[in-house]
Amino acid sequence: MGRKKISLIGGGQIGGVLAQLCALRELGDVVMFDIVEGLPQGKMLDIAEVGSVDRFDACLKGTNSYEDIKDSDVVIVTAGLPRKPGMSRDDLIEVNSKIMTSVAEGIKAYAPNSIVIVISNPLDAMVTLCQKITGFPYSRVIGQAGVLDSARFITFIAWELGVSVKDVNAMTLGGHGDDMVPLVRYASVNGIPVMELLENKYKDKAKAKEVMDAMVKRTRGAGGEVVALLKTGSAFYSPASSAIAMAESILKDSKRVLPTCCFLQGEFGVNGYYVGVPAVLGEKGVEQILEFKLDAEEQEMMDKSVAAVKGLVDSMKL
Ligand code: TXD
């Protein structure tokens, strides 16, 4: 049995971390494609030369030719510009649509059986475009946003309560924009509702709600917070780790339940759009969407988030 093959389209900030994580976790052989000559070759050589130190066996190849992504099991796309301070993700749509069009054509031609994880922004629109151009089944073209948005929410909750991030469970749904939906009702510390713990901590319901509202707000703006600090570029360690969690579940057929940007056909009241929802990821890609009933307030937030996704996707006139 040969090793799995992972291709990374885009060898920038996120692409580099993706390659290193694939190698460290021995997920398979890795190809990094970029249009810049020397960049993917240099990064992959750099990582390959430390295999003896990091104790991994993997073939790593940098390339400027789509032919090298042939027979990929998983393709992860980060090609595209990142935001600058003051920009919204949506401001990237024009330039990144052009890039995504050429990338999707390359994947369609050379890796027709792969499962594609899109990371490029604006995420929900770029996944939609990638699926349209490749023509792959919806289950094989997905986007990474929710794992990261949820991880940020979890981090803030853990810091607030002084507990390990490992014991906090929380999820965000919806689009990867400022209207994303952090699910407060299901946020828990090993099953104990976070709101109950906050009420115990502050002995005051109103104060507990105020603290939670602030964490929800920070989660929604967390990408922008990093952009503002970095000044050039956007978050890259965390999006890479998040996409690797999805890729690993697919490559190992683990069937993890991860918030994933999936094409919805009626689930959560959404029809015909890519939106973040809990999904089972396995060797076939999205194997199930786990639907559950949102309460009125959550549904209202979801509808608002979906409306923003629709506005952006419809503006592409696909
Ligand atoms: O959670 C998420 N989904 C995200 C998404 C979180 C943070 C950032 N996210 C977005 O990922 C970000 O807004 C960007 O749209 C992408 C990539 O971010 P990254 O920080 O890696 O950007 P870089 O460092 O600028 O790298 C982009 C690379 C760069 O090396 C370019 O040469 C390459 O993309 N590029 C291309 N590669 C292949 N093909 C084409 N046409 C191409 N054009 C540029």
PDB file of C-alpha atoms and ligand atoms in Angstrom, residues 10-14 33-36 39 78-83 92 96 99 102-103 119-121 123 144 148 176 234-235 239, ligand 1:
ATOM      1  CA  GLY A  10      -0.430  27.997  -2.772  1.00  0.00           C
ATOM      2  CA  GLY A  11       2.920  28.023  -1.084  1.00  0.00           C
ATOM      3  CA  GLY A  12       2.589  31.178   0.977  1.00  0.00           C
ATOM      4  CA  GLN A  13       2.218  31.563   4.722  1.00  0.00           C
ATOM      5  CA  ILE A  14      -0.522  28.990   5.260  1.00  0.00           C
ATOM      6  CA  PHE A  33       2.301  24.128  -6.153  1.00  0.00           C
ATOM      7  CA  ASP A  34       2.725  27.880  -6.554  1.00  0.00           C
ATOM      8  CA  ILE A  35       3.046  30.203  -9.548  1.00  0.00           C
ATOM      9  CA  VAL A  36       6.134  31.848  -8.069  1.00  0.00           C
ATOM     10  CA  LEU A  39       9.133  29.438  -3.717  1.00  0.00           C
ATOM     11  CA  THR A  78      -4.639  28.540  -0.131  1.00  0.00           C
ATOM     12  CA  ALA A  79      -3.804  30.333  -3.380  1.00  0.00           C
ATOM     13  CA  GLY A  80      -4.997  33.919  -3.206  1.00  0.00           C
ATOM     14  CA  LEU A  81      -4.275  37.196  -1.546  1.00  0.00           C
ATOM     15  CA  PRO A  82      -4.752  37.662   2.190  1.00  0.00           C
ATOM     16  CA  ARG A  83      -6.369  40.737   3.770  1.00  0.00           C
ATOM     17  CA  LEU A  92     -10.746  39.957  -1.862  1.00  0.00           C
ATOM     18  CA  ASN A  96      -9.149  35.795  -5.626  1.00  0.00           C
ATOM     19  CA  ILE A  99      -6.897  32.935  -8.997  1.00  0.00           C
ATOM     20  CA  SER A 102      -7.209  28.883 -12.690  1.00  0.00           C
ATOM     21  CA  VAL A 103      -6.570  26.722  -9.626  1.00  0.00           C
ATOM     22  CA  ILE A 119      -9.036  27.889   2.578  1.00  0.00           C
ATOM     23  CA  SER A 120      -8.744  30.995   0.358  1.00  0.00           C
ATOM     24  CA  ASN A 121     -10.973  33.952   1.200  1.00  0.00           C
ATOM     25  CA  LEU A 123     -14.155  31.390   1.932  1.00  0.00           C
ATOM     26  CA  GLN A 144     -12.205  25.341   6.130  1.00  0.00           C
ATOM     27  CA  LEU A 148     -10.759  27.707  13.192  1.00  0.00           C
ATOM     28  CA  HIS A 176     -16.899  32.772   7.529  1.00  0.00           C
ATOM     29  CA  SER A 234      -3.429  37.309   8.046  1.00  0.00           C
ATOM     30  CA  ALA A 235      -3.491  34.364  10.453  1.00  0.00           C
ATOM     31  CA  PRO A 239      -5.918  28.088   9.553  1.00  0.00           C
TER      32      PRO A 239
HETATM   33  O1  TXD B   1      -9.733  30.177   7.847  1.00  0.00           O
HETATM   34  C1  TXD B   1      -9.574  30.559   6.725  1.00  0.00           C
HETATM   35  N1  TXD B   1     -10.296  30.051   5.737  1.00  0.00           N
HETATM   36  C2  TXD B   1      -8.559  31.590   6.441  1.00  0.00           C
HETATM   37  C3  TXD B   1      -8.312  31.977   5.087  1.00  0.00           C
HETATM   38  C4  TXD B   1      -7.832  32.192   7.495  1.00  0.00           C
HETATM   39  C5  TXD B   1      -6.839  33.079   7.225  1.00  0.00           C
HETATM   40  C6  TXD B   1      -6.470  33.465   5.866  1.00  0.00           C
HETATM   41  N2  TXD B   1      -7.259  32.883   4.855  1.00  0.00           N
HETATM   42  C7  TXD B   1      -7.006  33.144   3.432  1.00  0.00           C
HETATM   43  O2  TXD B   1      -6.104  32.162   2.923  1.00  0.00           O
HETATM   44  C8  TXD B   1      -6.356  34.443   3.086  1.00  0.00           C
HETATM   45  O3  TXD B   1      -7.282  35.504   3.126  1.00  0.00           O
HETATM   46  C9  TXD B   1      -5.864  34.151   1.685  1.00  0.00           C
HETATM   47  O4  TXD B   1      -6.910  34.325   0.747  1.00  0.00           O
HETATM   48  C10 TXD B   1      -5.473  32.677   1.753  1.00  0.00           C
HETATM   49  C11 TXD B   1      -3.947  32.435   1.808  1.00  0.00           C
HETATM   50  O5  TXD B   1      -3.387  33.083   2.899  1.00  0.00           O
HETATM   51  P1  TXD B   1      -1.799  33.148   3.086  1.00  0.00           P
HETATM   52  O6  TXD B   1      -1.551  33.889   4.341  1.00  0.00           O
HETATM   53  O7  TXD B   1      -1.189  31.816   2.901  1.00  0.00           O
HETATM   54  O8  TXD B   1      -1.412  34.087   1.844  1.00  0.00           O
HETATM   55  P2  TXD B   1       0.017  34.253   1.111  1.00  0.00           P
HETATM   56  O9  TXD B   1       1.128  34.065   2.087  1.00  0.00           O
HETATM   57  O10 TXD B   1      -0.059  35.531   0.356  1.00  0.00           O
HETATM   58  O11 TXD B   1       0.061  33.033   0.106  1.00  0.00           O
HETATM   59  C12 TXD B   1      -0.754  32.964  -1.011  1.00  0.00           C
HETATM   60  C13 TXD B   1       0.026  32.234  -2.068  1.00  0.00           C
HETATM   61  C14 TXD B   1       1.271  32.995  -2.557  1.00  0.00           C
HETATM   62  O12 TXD B   1       2.426  32.203  -2.375  1.00  0.00           O
HETATM   63  C15 TXD B   1       0.987  33.239  -4.032  1.00  0.00           C
HETATM   64  O13 TXD B   1       2.146  33.178  -4.865  1.00  0.00           O
HETATM   65  C16 TXD B   1       0.036  32.097  -4.334  1.00  0.00           C
HETATM   66  O14 TXD B   1      -0.821  32.039  -3.216  1.00  0.00           O
HETATM   67  N3  TXD B   1      -0.731  32.296  -5.568  1.00  0.00           N
HETATM   68  C17 TXD B   1      -1.039  31.285  -6.377  1.00  0.00           C
HETATM   69  N4  TXD B   1      -0.790  29.963  -6.283  1.00  0.00           N
HETATM   70  C18 TXD B   1      -1.228  29.189  -7.283  1.00  0.00           C
HETATM   71  N5  TXD B   1      -1.908  29.661  -8.352  1.00  0.00           N
HETATM   72  C19 TXD B   1      -2.186  30.970  -8.463  1.00  0.00           C
HETATM   73  N6  TXD B   1      -2.873  31.424  -9.518  1.00  0.00           N
HETATM   74  C20 TXD B   1      -1.746  31.846  -7.448  1.00  0.00           C
HETATM   75  N7  TXD B   1      -1.833  33.176  -7.258  1.00  0.00           N
HETATM   76  C21 TXD B   1      -1.208  33.439  -6.100  1.00  0.00           C
END
